[in-house]
Amino acid sequence: MEHLSKSQALEILKNLIAIKSVNDHEKTVATYLQKLLAQYDIKSEIKPIRGDRANLIAEIGQGKPVLGISGHMDVVSPGKLEDWNSNPFEMTEKDGMLYGRGITDMKSGLAAIVITMINLHAQDLPKKGTIRLMATMGEEVGEEGSSYFLKDGSMKDVDGLVIAEPSGYNIGYAEKGSMDIKFISKGKASHSSMPENGYNAIDALMNLLIEANTTFRDDQIKGDSIGPLVFNTTLIKGGTQVNSIPDYAEAEANVRTIPEYDNQKVIATLHNLIKKYNDQGAQISTDIYMNEGPVLMSPKNPLITPTKKLMEKYTTETVHVAPISAVTDASNLVQNKPIEFPFIVAGPGNNTPHQINENLDKQMYFNFIDIYEKLFIDFLEK
Amino acid sequence: MEHLSKSQALEILKNLIAIKSVNDHEKTVATYLQKLLAQYDIKSEIKPIRGDRANLIAEIGQGKPVLGISGHMDVVSPGKLEDWNSNPFEMTEKDGMLYGRGITDMKSGLAAIVITMINLHAQDLPKKGTIRLMATMGEEVGEEGSSYFLKDGSMKDVDGLVIAEPSGYNIGYAEKGSMDIKFISKGKASHSSMPENGYNAIDALMNLLIEANTTFRDDQIKGDSIGPLVFNTTLIKGGTQVNSIPDYAEAEANVRTIPEYDNQKVIATLHNLIKKYNDQGAQISTDIYMNEGPVLMSPKNPLITPTKKLMEKYTTETVHVAPISAVTDASNLVQNKPIEFPFIVAGPGNNTPHQINENLDKQMYFNFIDIYEKLFIDFLEK
């Protein structure tokens, strides 16, 4: 055997989709991958975090250079199951498309890099250098898993990094930062017929968030390097019963920061807005519980051109080399690397991550297994 | 026997408190009252609604005029029992005060009007006209019971109405309407880094509610008769996780309507606002699940002055004749009555309805039995 067959590649992806690793159970994924790699004589190590959560690390080859390849094992919630056309945890094929939660983000990318390792190892490749798989937990909620790889030194000797997040036939070299902020608004309860005896905590919070929308969506916030700043309220909750003025409300917002308007500047702006409302009687406080800065590497780093040439064999459309809008484990993994560090985000997928009926072109999945094999060897052996 | 004794009056109130008619079991209350009235030769009819829920109707006297007297048989939840100083369903006396769930709102008022009927009937009163007791179920949750009395014609020949809700030595002649409205906002989920692929259901809902605040709190909405319109968002909930653009959000609002800006006008205004946002891509819908109109009778209606004079015998403080902030069964019972229709809200009680350690001055309970006897006869026979 030199290469896993297409049906084997699909079987692996199907098995990964079947593991409900919704913000949890990455250890179950890691255990599955460990057994799979072991079948093909590749050792790996599960790095437990807590409960059923773990990272996975594995290597083939030896010595320098070291190419890091990375993907996360968690997925986001499928939302309401009845909104899906098929069971999100049962990979389904229709008209050449594959469906399932995580099929794009990013169990196909994870499967493709693992399969590439297996294929290379079966051919006794690479002849020179090391390929180090770093599969992470908790990427979707704060890139937790990759922070352990940063801390435990796994990235220290790495000479280049491929993150298999969904780019389709495009290449990412930079990404926005990301902040998760919790807002807490306290008020005073009263009967809804006598609001003058209370203070509406929901109103205060809504006023703040709507003004934050206006402020952060201003065209004046230019994003020449990696696009605009993005601010969105994504969770909100408040009140206890319809006929009582609410004395408590909370919301969470996600902010995608850019080099021109970074995390510190967002914090300063929010503090000013909150002060304004608190001066008017509100009692709003914040908890910034995720705070990852933007990543900006050179669009001319050594991984870009080879990847572009390989991708162009599979698409007639322009391969865009551009910043990506998502935050990936790169926000941890490339910390302290110089701007010319070889780094790309490139993986199978389209624009359906986190969506109902998340999907992927089946052929793209196979193509990326080919692209990765050539790219990894090209990087290590040239 | 001409009058029930004080100890008999307390025994009746104690028995009513002991029936846990928390949004249910009004039929048990009605059955108790039916037996009590029957002991004193007064016939009554239980009007079953469903399960253990029913209204009760009873009459003494005959012919015109007809005075309606009304009280509800349900109480609100006692909340946490451990917060009470005594068992809320065991009437307790301390320092001249009575304690228990419903002692103020409004089993004392209900007991007082029933006892007044018994006392009058024992004296072969009224000599002229009819007193019709309408005891209701489901008042605390949407005034359901009184809607049946409105529909079955029980109010048609009524020439005056006393609602024994807790006013203390004050008189209500008007009340705001009340609407409970649920707003549902649908959007489209996407990754929070790509909001352009989604539609933020929370943002759409907040924009609508904030504009509704501005609209309904405009000083132009004058409330000369019963104060200002009140609009408050009291519940809100939306989103599934911090890094996904939310595809669903919902909120509930309570609106206190006034004759100058009534329920229909509120609905029309909201529909216009919602249309504006839906035309911009939102998908907001409403469910108006409680919809009681405002009540505005004349502060000079024929029941006011006699009641005021009677109350002034029992208090040294000013007897206020004013709109009340709560909604009562009047929102159903006085529908289609002219503004000069004789109507008051007057009953024993203080400002502890719905509260822990709800209480009532015992003497006030006895005094209202006296007040009602004189008031009812004065109204019918003068």
JSON list of C-alpha atoms in Angstrom, two decimals, chain A residues 57-251:
[
{"chain": "A", "resi": 57, "resn": "ILE", "atom": "CA", "xyz": [0.79, 15.04, 18.71]},
{"chain": "A", "resi": 58, "resn": "ALA", "atom": "CA", "xyz": [2.46, 12.71, 16.19]},
{"chain": "A", "resi": 59, "resn": "GLU", "atom": "CA", "xyz": [5.56, 12.76, 13.99]},
{"chain": "A", "resi": 60, "resn": "ILE", "atom": "CA", "xyz": [7.00, 11.13, 10.90]},
{"chain": "A", "resi": 61, "resn": "GLY", "atom": "CA", "xyz": [10.52, 11.56, 9.55]},
{"chain": "A", "resi": 62, "resn": "GLN", "atom": "CA", "xyz": [13.33, 12.99, 11.62]},
{"chain": "A", "resi": 63, "resn": "GLY", "atom": "CA", "xyz": [15.59, 15.97, 12.13]},
{"chain": "A", "resi": 64, "resn": "LYS", "atom": "CA", "xyz": [15.41, 19.40, 10.54]},
{"chain": "A", "resi": 65, "resn": "PRO", "atom": "CA", "xyz": [13.60, 21.10, 9.02]},
{"chain": "A", "resi": 66, "resn": "VAL", "atom": "CA", "xyz": [10.38, 20.61, 10.98]},
{"chain": "A", "resi": 67, "resn": "LEU", "atom": "CA", "xyz": [7.06, 21.27, 9.30]},
{"chain": "A", "resi": 68, "resn": "GLY", "atom": "CA", "xyz": [4.18, 21.72, 11.68]},
{"chain": "A", "resi": 69, "resn": "ILE", "atom": "CA", "xyz": [0.74, 20.70, 10.44]},
{"chain": "A", "resi": 70, "resn": "SER", "atom": "CA", "xyz": [-2.29, 21.46, 12.54]},
{"chain": "A", "resi": 71, "resn": "GLY", "atom": "CA", "xyz": [-6.03, 21.05, 12.74]},
{"chain": "A", "resi": 72, "resn": "HIS", "atom": "CA", "xyz": [-8.60, 21.16, 15.48]},
{"chain": "A", "resi": 73, "resn": "MET", "atom": "CA", "xyz": [-10.76, 18.27, 16.60]},
{"chain": "A", "resi": 74, "resn": "ASP", "atom": "CA", "xyz": [-13.75, 20.15, 18.02]},
{"chain": "A", "resi": 75, "resn": "VAL", "atom": "CA", "xyz": [-16.81, 21.37, 16.15]},
{"chain": "A", "resi": 76, "resn": "VAL", "atom": "CA", "xyz": [-19.52, 23.88, 16.96]},
{"chain": "A", "resi": 77, "resn": "SER", "atom": "CA", "xyz": [-23.08, 23.00, 17.94]},
{"chain": "A", "resi": 78, "resn": "PRO", "atom": "CA", "xyz": [-25.27, 21.83, 15.06]},
{"chain": "A", "resi": 79, "resn": "GLY", "atom": "CA", "xyz": [-28.11, 24.10, 16.23]},
{"chain": "A", "resi": 80, "resn": "LYS", "atom": "CA", "xyz": [-31.62, 22.72, 15.78]},
{"chain": "A", "resi": 81, "resn": "LEU", "atom": "CA", "xyz": [-31.43, 19.24, 14.29]},
{"chain": "A", "resi": 82, "resn": "GLU", "atom": "CA", "xyz": [-34.77, 19.64, 12.55]},
{"chain": "A", "resi": 83, "resn": "ASP", "atom": "CA", "xyz": [-33.35, 22.46, 10.44]},
{"chain": "A", "resi": 84, "resn": "TRP", "atom": "CA", "xyz": [-30.88, 20.06, 8.82]},
{"chain": "A", "resi": 85, "resn": "ASN", "atom": "CA", "xyz": [-31.73, 18.02, 5.74]},
{"chain": "A", "resi": 86, "resn": "SER", "atom": "CA", "xyz": [-29.75, 15.12, 7.20]},
{"chain": "A", "resi": 87, "resn": "ASN", "atom": "CA", "xyz": [-28.33, 14.00, 10.54]},
{"chain": "A", "resi": 88, "resn": "PRO", "atom": "CA", "xyz": [-25.36, 16.34, 11.11]},
{"chain": "A", "resi": 89, "resn": "PHE", "atom": "CA", "xyz": [-23.38, 13.54, 12.76]},
{"chain": "A", "resi": 90, "resn": "GLU", "atom": "CA", "xyz": [-23.87, 11.08, 9.94]},
{"chain": "A", "resi": 91, "resn": "MET", "atom": "CA", "xyz": [-21.85, 12.05, 6.89]},
{"chain": "A", "resi": 92, "resn": "THR", "atom": "CA", "xyz": [-24.22, 12.15, 3.94]},
{"chain": "A", "resi": 93, "resn": "GLU", "atom": "CA", "xyz": [-23.42, 12.43, 0.25]},
{"chain": "A", "resi": 94, "resn": "LYS", "atom": "CA", "xyz": [-25.63, 14.05, -2.35]},
{"chain": "A", "resi": 95, "resn": "ASP", "atom": "CA", "xyz": [-24.69, 15.17, -5.86]},
{"chain": "A", "resi": 96, "resn": "GLY", "atom": "CA", "xyz": [-20.98, 15.06, -5.14]},
{"chain": "A", "resi": 97, "resn": "MET", "atom": "CA", "xyz": [-21.31, 17.07, -1.94]},
{"chain": "A", "resi": 98, "resn": "LEU", "atom": "CA", "xyz": [-20.67, 15.79, 1.56]},
{"chain": "A", "resi": 99, "resn": "TYR", "atom": "CA", "xyz": [-22.81, 17.02, 4.47]},
{"chain": "A", "resi": 100, "resn": "GLY", "atom": "CA", "xyz": [-22.27, 17.00, 8.22]},
{"chain": "A", "resi": 101, "resn": "ARG", "atom": "CA", "xyz": [-21.25, 19.15, 11.19]},
{"chain": "A", "resi": 102, "resn": "GLY", "atom": "CA", "xyz": [-17.54, 19.84, 10.84]},
{"chain": "A", "resi": 103, "resn": "ILE", "atom": "CA", "xyz": [-17.30, 18.58, 7.25]},
{"chain": "A", "resi": 104, "resn": "THR", "atom": "CA", "xyz": [-15.85, 21.98, 6.28]},
{"chain": "A", "resi": 105, "resn": "ASP", "atom": "CA", "xyz": [-14.69, 23.21, 9.70]},
{"chain": "A", "resi": 106, "resn": "MET", "atom": "CA", "xyz": [-12.56, 21.17, 9.87]},
{"chain": "A", "resi": 107, "resn": "LYS", "atom": "CA", "xyz": [-12.74, 17.42, 10.09]},
{"chain": "A", "resi": 108, "resn": "SER", "atom": "CA", "xyz": [-12.00, 17.16, 6.36]},
{"chain": "A", "resi": 109, "resn": "GLY", "atom": "CA", "xyz": [-8.81, 19.21, 6.81]},
{"chain": "A", "resi": 110, "resn": "LEU", "atom": "CA", "xyz": [-7.88, 17.17, 9.87]},
{"chain": "A", "resi": 111, "resn": "ALA", "atom": "CA", "xyz": [-8.53, 13.90, 8.01]},
{"chain": "A", "resi": 112, "resn": "ALA", "atom": "CA", "xyz": [-6.57, 15.12, 4.98]},
{"chain": "A", "resi": 113, "resn": "ILE", "atom": "CA", "xyz": [-3.40, 15.95, 6.93]},
{"chain": "A", "resi": 114, "resn": "VAL", "atom": "CA", "xyz": [-3.59, 12.68, 8.89]},
{"chain": "A", "resi": 115, "resn": "ILE", "atom": "CA", "xyz": [-4.10, 10.67, 5.69]},
{"chain": "A", "resi": 116, "resn": "THR", "atom": "CA", "xyz": [-1.19, 12.55, 4.09]},
{"chain": "A", "resi": 117, "resn": "MET", "atom": "CA", "xyz": [1.04, 11.51, 6.98]},
{"chain": "A", "resi": 118, "resn": "ILE", "atom": "CA", "xyz": [-0.05, 7.90, 6.53]},
{"chain": "A", "resi": 119, "resn": "ASN", "atom": "CA", "xyz": [0.53, 8.04, 2.76]},
{"chain": "A", "resi": 120, "resn": "LEU", "atom": "CA", "xyz": [3.99, 9.62, 3.15]},
{"chain": "A", "resi": 121, "resn": "HIS", "atom": "CA", "xyz": [5.04, 7.24, 5.90]},
{"chain": "A", "resi": 122, "resn": "ALA", "atom": "CA", "xyz": [4.01, 4.25, 3.77]},
{"chain": "A", "resi": 123, "resn": "GLN", "atom": "CA", "xyz": [6.39, 5.55, 1.08]},
{"chain": "A", "resi": 124, "resn": "ASP", "atom": "CA", "xyz": [9.09, 6.05, 3.72]},
{"chain": "A", "resi": 125, "resn": "LEU", "atom": "CA", "xyz": [8.85, 9.78, 3.28]},
{"chain": "A", "resi": 126, "resn": "PRO", "atom": "CA", "xyz": [10.01, 12.37, 4.07]},
{"chain": "A", "resi": 127, "resn": "LYS", "atom": "CA", "xyz": [13.60, 11.47, 3.36]},
{"chain": "A", "resi": 128, "resn": "LYS", "atom": "CA", "xyz": [14.65, 14.66, 5.11]},
{"chain": "A", "resi": 129, "resn": "GLY", "atom": "CA", "xyz": [13.10, 16.50, 8.00]},
{"chain": "A", "resi": 130, "resn": "THR", "atom": "CA", "xyz": [10.11, 15.96, 10.23]},
{"chain": "A", "resi": 131, "resn": "ILE", "atom": "CA", "xyz": [6.39, 16.42, 9.88]},
{"chain": "A", "resi": 132, "resn": "ARG", "atom": "CA", "xyz": [4.76, 17.13, 13.22]},
{"chain": "A", "resi": 133, "resn": "LEU", "atom": "CA", "xyz": [1.00, 16.82, 13.55]},
{"chain": "A", "resi": 134, "resn": "MET", "atom": "CA", "xyz": [-0.52, 19.02, 16.24]},
{"chain": "A", "resi": 135, "resn": "ALA", "atom": "CA", "xyz": [-4.23, 18.24, 16.57]},
{"chain": "A", "resi": 136, "resn": "THR", "atom": "CA", "xyz": [-5.94, 20.55, 19.00]},
{"chain": "A", "resi": 137, "resn": "MET", "atom": "CA", "xyz": [-8.90, 20.65, 21.34]},
{"chain": "A", "resi": 138, "resn": "GLY", "atom": "CA", "xyz": [-11.01, 23.69, 22.16]},
{"chain": "A", "resi": 139, "resn": "GLU", "atom": "CA", "xyz": [-10.21, 25.74, 19.06]},
{"chain": "A", "resi": 140, "resn": "GLU", "atom": "CA", "xyz": [-13.74, 26.99, 18.61]},
{"chain": "A", "resi": 141, "resn": "VAL", "atom": "CA", "xyz": [-13.89, 28.41, 22.10]},
{"chain": "A", "resi": 142, "resn": "GLY", "atom": "CA", "xyz": [-10.73, 30.46, 22.63]},
{"chain": "A", "resi": 143, "resn": "GLU", "atom": "CA", "xyz": [-8.06, 28.37, 20.87]},
{"chain": "A", "resi": 144, "resn": "GLU", "atom": "CA", "xyz": [-7.33, 26.66, 24.17]},
{"chain": "A", "resi": 145, "resn": "GLY", "atom": "CA", "xyz": [-5.60, 23.54, 22.84]},
{"chain": "A", "resi": 146, "resn": "SER", "atom": "CA", "xyz": [-2.99, 25.39, 20.78]},
{"chain": "A", "resi": 147, "resn": "SER", "atom": "CA", "xyz": [-2.07, 27.48, 23.81]},
{"chain": "A", "resi": 148, "resn": "TYR", "atom": "CA", "xyz": [-0.73, 24.25, 25.38]},
{"chain": "A", "resi": 149, "resn": "PHE", "atom": "CA", "xyz": [1.36, 23.48, 22.28]},
{"chain": "A", "resi": 150, "resn": "LEU", "atom": "CA", "xyz": [2.75, 27.02, 22.52]},
{"chain": "A", "resi": 151, "resn": "LYS", "atom": "CA", "xyz": [3.53, 26.58, 26.22]},
{"chain": "A", "resi": 152, "resn": "ASP", "atom": "CA", "xyz": [5.00, 23.06, 26.08]},
{"chain": "A", "resi": 153, "resn": "GLY", "atom": "CA", "xyz": [7.55, 24.07, 23.42]},
{"chain": "A", "resi": 154, "resn": "SER", "atom": "CA", "xyz": [6.08, 22.01, 20.56]},
{"chain": "A", "resi": 155, "resn": "MET", "atom": "CA", "xyz": [6.39, 25.01, 18.24]},
{"chain": "A", "resi": 156, "resn": "LYS", "atom": "CA", "xyz": [9.93, 26.01, 19.28]},
{"chain": "A", "resi": 157, "resn": "ASP", "atom": "CA", "xyz": [11.85, 24.08, 16.58]},
{"chain": "A", "resi": 158, "resn": "VAL", "atom": "CA", "xyz": [9.12, 24.35, 13.95]},
{"chain": "A", "resi": 159, "resn": "ASP", "atom": "CA", "xyz": [10.35, 25.90, 10.67]},
{"chain": "A", "resi": 160, "resn": "GLY", "atom": "CA", "xyz": [7.03, 26.23, 8.89]},
{"chain": "A", "resi": 161, "resn": "LEU", "atom": "CA", "xyz": [3.35, 25.76, 9.70]},
{"chain": "A", "resi": 162, "resn": "VAL", "atom": "CA", "xyz": [0.35, 24.63, 7.68]},
{"chain": "A", "resi": 163, "resn": "ILE", "atom": "CA", "xyz": [-3.03, 25.03, 9.34]},
{"chain": "A", "resi": 164, "resn": "ALA", "atom": "CA", "xyz": [-5.64, 22.97, 7.50]},
{"chain": "A", "resi": 165, "resn": "GLU", "atom": "CA", "xyz": [-8.58, 25.26, 8.26]},
{"chain": "A", "resi": 166, "resn": "PRO", "atom": "CA", "xyz": [-11.03, 25.64, 5.36]},
{"chain": "A", "resi": 167, "resn": "SER", "atom": "CA", "xyz": [-9.71, 28.00, 2.70]},
{"chain": "A", "resi": 168, "resn": "GLY", "atom": "CA", "xyz": [-10.79, 26.14, -0.39]},
{"chain": "A", "resi": 169, "resn": "TYR", "atom": "CA", "xyz": [-8.41, 26.91, -3.25]},
{"chain": "A", "resi": 170, "resn": "ASN", "atom": "CA", "xyz": [-7.19, 30.06, -1.55]},
{"chain": "A", "resi": 171, "resn": "ILE", "atom": "CA", "xyz": [-4.36, 30.73, 0.85]},
{"chain": "A", "resi": 172, "resn": "GLY", "atom": "CA", "xyz": [-4.45, 32.63, 4.11]},
{"chain": "A", "resi": 173, "resn": "TYR", "atom": "CA", "xyz": [-1.32, 34.26, 5.53]},
{"chain": "A", "resi": 174, "resn": "ALA", "atom": "CA", "xyz": [-2.80, 36.57, 8.12]},
{"chain": "A", "resi": 175, "resn": "GLU", "atom": "CA", "xyz": [-5.85, 36.64, 10.33]},
{"chain": "A", "resi": 176, "resn": "LYS", "atom": "CA", "xyz": [-7.80, 38.96, 12.51]},
{"chain": "A", "resi": 177, "resn": "GLY", "atom": "CA", "xyz": [-7.57, 38.86, 16.26]},
{"chain": "A", "resi": 178, "resn": "SER", "atom": "CA", "xyz": [-10.53, 37.74, 18.30]},
{"chain": "A", "resi": 179, "resn": "MET", "atom": "CA", "xyz": [-12.01, 38.83, 21.58]},
{"chain": "A", "resi": 180, "resn": "ASP", "atom": "CA", "xyz": [-14.90, 37.30, 23.48]},
{"chain": "A", "resi": 181, "resn": "ILE", "atom": "CA", "xyz": [-16.41, 39.78, 25.87]},
{"chain": "A", "resi": 182, "resn": "LYS", "atom": "CA", "xyz": [-19.13, 39.25, 28.43]},
{"chain": "A", "resi": 183, "resn": "PHE", "atom": "CA", "xyz": [-21.21, 42.26, 29.42]},
{"chain": "A", "resi": 184, "resn": "ILE", "atom": "CA", "xyz": [-23.11, 42.25, 32.70]},
{"chain": "A", "resi": 185, "resn": "SER", "atom": "CA", "xyz": [-25.84, 44.81, 33.34]},
{"chain": "A", "resi": 186, "resn": "LYS", "atom": "CA", "xyz": [-27.43, 45.23, 36.75]},
{"chain": "A", "resi": 187, "resn": "GLY", "atom": "CA", "xyz": [-30.64, 47.13, 37.34]},
{"chain": "A", "resi": 188, "resn": "LYS", "atom": "CA", "xyz": [-33.42, 47.24, 39.90]},
{"chain": "A", "resi": 189, "resn": "ALA", "atom": "CA", "xyz": [-36.55, 45.10, 39.82]},
{"chain": "A", "resi": 190, "resn": "SER", "atom": "CA", "xyz": [-40.04, 46.53, 40.13]},
{"chain": "A", "resi": 191, "resn": "HIS", "atom": "CA", "xyz": [-43.54, 45.70, 38.94]},
{"chain": "A", "resi": 192, "resn": "SER", "atom": "CA", "xyz": [-43.82, 46.47, 35.22]},
{"chain": "A", "resi": 193, "resn": "SER", "atom": "CA", "xyz": [-46.67, 48.90, 35.92]},
{"chain": "A", "resi": 194, "resn": "MET", "atom": "CA", "xyz": [-44.30, 51.00, 38.04]},
{"chain": "A", "resi": 195, "resn": "PRO", "atom": "CA", "xyz": [-41.01, 51.15, 36.09]},
{"chain": "A", "resi": 196, "resn": "GLU", "atom": "CA", "xyz": [-40.11, 54.38, 37.86]},
{"chain": "A", "resi": 197, "resn": "ASN", "atom": "CA", "xyz": [-39.44, 52.26, 40.96]},
{"chain": "A", "resi": 198, "resn": "GLY", "atom": "CA", "xyz": [-36.93, 50.11, 39.08]},
{"chain": "A", "resi": 199, "resn": "TYR", "atom": "CA", "xyz": [-34.13, 50.29, 36.50]},
{"chain": "A", "resi": 200, "resn": "ASN", "atom": "CA", "xyz": [-34.35, 48.22, 33.33]},
{"chain": "A", "resi": 201, "resn": "ALA", "atom": "CA", "xyz": [-31.09, 46.24, 33.00]},
{"chain": "A", "resi": 202, "resn": "ILE", "atom": "CA", "xyz": [-32.04, 44.98, 29.51]},
{"chain": "A", "resi": 203, "resn": "ASP", "atom": "CA", "xyz": [-32.61, 48.50, 28.15]},
{"chain": "A", "resi": 204, "resn": "ALA", "atom": "CA", "xyz": [-29.23, 49.68, 29.43]},
{"chain": "A", "resi": 205, "resn": "LEU", "atom": "CA", "xyz": [-27.46, 46.73, 27.85]},
{"chain": "A", "resi": 206, "resn": "MET", "atom": "CA", "xyz": [-29.27, 47.09, 24.52]},
{"chain": "A", "resi": 207, "resn": "ASN", "atom": "CA", "xyz": [-28.45, 50.80, 24.35]},
{"chain": "A", "resi": 208, "resn": "LEU", "atom": "CA", "xyz": [-24.76, 50.07, 24.91]},
{"chain": "A", "resi": 209, "resn": "LEU", "atom": "CA", "xyz": [-24.61, 47.25, 22.37]},
{"chain": "A", "resi": 210, "resn": "ILE", "atom": "CA", "xyz": [-26.44, 49.20, 19.67]},
{"chain": "A", "resi": 211, "resn": "GLU", "atom": "CA", "xyz": [-24.07, 52.13, 20.15]},
{"chain": "A", "resi": 212, "resn": "ALA", "atom": "CA", "xyz": [-21.10, 49.72, 20.01]},
{"chain": "A", "resi": 213, "resn": "ASN", "atom": "CA", "xyz": [-22.47, 48.45, 16.69]},
{"chain": "A", "resi": 214, "resn": "THR", "atom": "CA", "xyz": [-22.56, 51.99, 15.32]},
{"chain": "A", "resi": 215, "resn": "THR", "atom": "CA", "xyz": [-19.10, 52.83, 16.67]},
{"chain": "A", "resi": 216, "resn": "PHE", "atom": "CA", "xyz": [-17.28, 49.71, 15.50]},
{"chain": "A", "resi": 217, "resn": "ARG", "atom": "CA", "xyz": [-19.00, 49.51, 12.12]},
{"chain": "A", "resi": 218, "resn": "ASP", "atom": "CA", "xyz": [-17.95, 53.04, 11.20]},
{"chain": "A", "resi": 219, "resn": "ASP", "atom": "CA", "xyz": [-16.35, 53.25, 7.75]},
{"chain": "A", "resi": 220, "resn": "GLN", "atom": "CA", "xyz": [-13.63, 55.33, 9.34]},
{"chain": "A", "resi": 221, "resn": "ILE", "atom": "CA", "xyz": [-12.21, 52.14, 10.83]},
{"chain": "A", "resi": 222, "resn": "LYS", "atom": "CA", "xyz": [-10.16, 51.28, 7.79]},
{"chain": "A", "resi": 223, "resn": "GLY", "atom": "CA", "xyz": [-8.79, 47.79, 7.42]},
{"chain": "A", "resi": 224, "resn": "ASP", "atom": "CA", "xyz": [-6.17, 47.92, 4.67]},
{"chain": "A", "resi": 225, "resn": "SER", "atom": "CA", "xyz": [-4.18, 44.89, 5.82]},
{"chain": "A", "resi": 226, "resn": "ILE", "atom": "CA", "xyz": [-6.80, 42.29, 6.76]},
{"chain": "A", "resi": 227, "resn": "GLY", "atom": "CA", "xyz": [-10.18, 43.87, 6.23]},
{"chain": "A", "resi": 228, "resn": "PRO", "atom": "CA", "xyz": [-12.59, 45.59, 8.58]},
{"chain": "A", "resi": 229, "resn": "LEU", "atom": "CA", "xyz": [-12.99, 45.27, 12.32]},
{"chain": "A", "resi": 230, "resn": "VAL", "atom": "CA", "xyz": [-16.00, 43.10, 13.13]},
{"chain": "A", "resi": 231, "resn": "PHE", "atom": "CA", "xyz": [-18.13, 43.48, 16.27]},
{"chain": "A", "resi": 232, "resn": "ASN", "atom": "CA", "xyz": [-21.15, 41.27, 16.93]},
{"chain": "A", "resi": 233, "resn": "THR", "atom": "CA", "xyz": [-23.40, 40.58, 19.87]},
{"chain": "A", "resi": 234, "resn": "THR", "atom": "CA", "xyz": [-23.84, 36.81, 19.71]},
{"chain": "A", "resi": 235, "resn": "LEU", "atom": "CA", "xyz": [-25.52, 35.93, 23.01]},
{"chain": "A", "resi": 236, "resn": "ILE", "atom": "CA", "xyz": [-28.01, 37.79, 25.18]},
{"chain": "A", "resi": 237, "resn": "LYS", "atom": "CA", "xyz": [-30.15, 36.88, 28.16]},
{"chain": "A", "resi": 238, "resn": "GLY", "atom": "CA", "xyz": [-32.07, 38.88, 30.72]},
{"chain": "A", "resi": 239, "resn": "GLY", "atom": "CA", "xyz": [-35.18, 39.21, 32.84]},
{"chain": "A", "resi": 240, "resn": "THR", "atom": "CA", "xyz": [-37.17, 36.81, 35.00]},
{"chain": "A", "resi": 241, "resn": "GLN", "atom": "CA", "xyz": [-40.85, 37.35, 34.17]},
{"chain": "A", "resi": 242, "resn": "VAL", "atom": "CA", "xyz": [-42.84, 39.43, 31.74]},
{"chain": "A", "resi": 243, "resn": "ASN", "atom": "CA", "xyz": [-44.43, 41.68, 34.36]},
{"chain": "A", "resi": 244, "resn": "SER", "atom": "CA", "xyz": [-41.24, 42.58, 36.25]},
{"chain": "A", "resi": 245, "resn": "ILE", "atom": "CA", "xyz": [-38.71, 45.22, 35.26]},
{"chain": "A", "resi": 246, "resn": "PRO", "atom": "CA", "xyz": [-35.51, 43.17, 34.80]},
{"chain": "A", "resi": 247, "resn": "ASP", "atom": "CA", "xyz": [-32.74, 43.72, 37.33]},
{"chain": "A", "resi": 248, "resn": "TYR", "atom": "CA", "xyz": [-30.16, 41.64, 35.43]},
{"chain": "A", "resi": 249, "resn": "ALA", "atom": "CA", "xyz": [-29.11, 41.08, 31.85]},
{"chain": "A", "resi": 250, "resn": "GLU", "atom": "CA", "xyz": [-25.99, 39.77, 30.22]},
{"chain": "A", "resi": 251, "resn": "ALA", "atom": "CA", "xyz": [-24.65, 39.52, 26.71]}
]
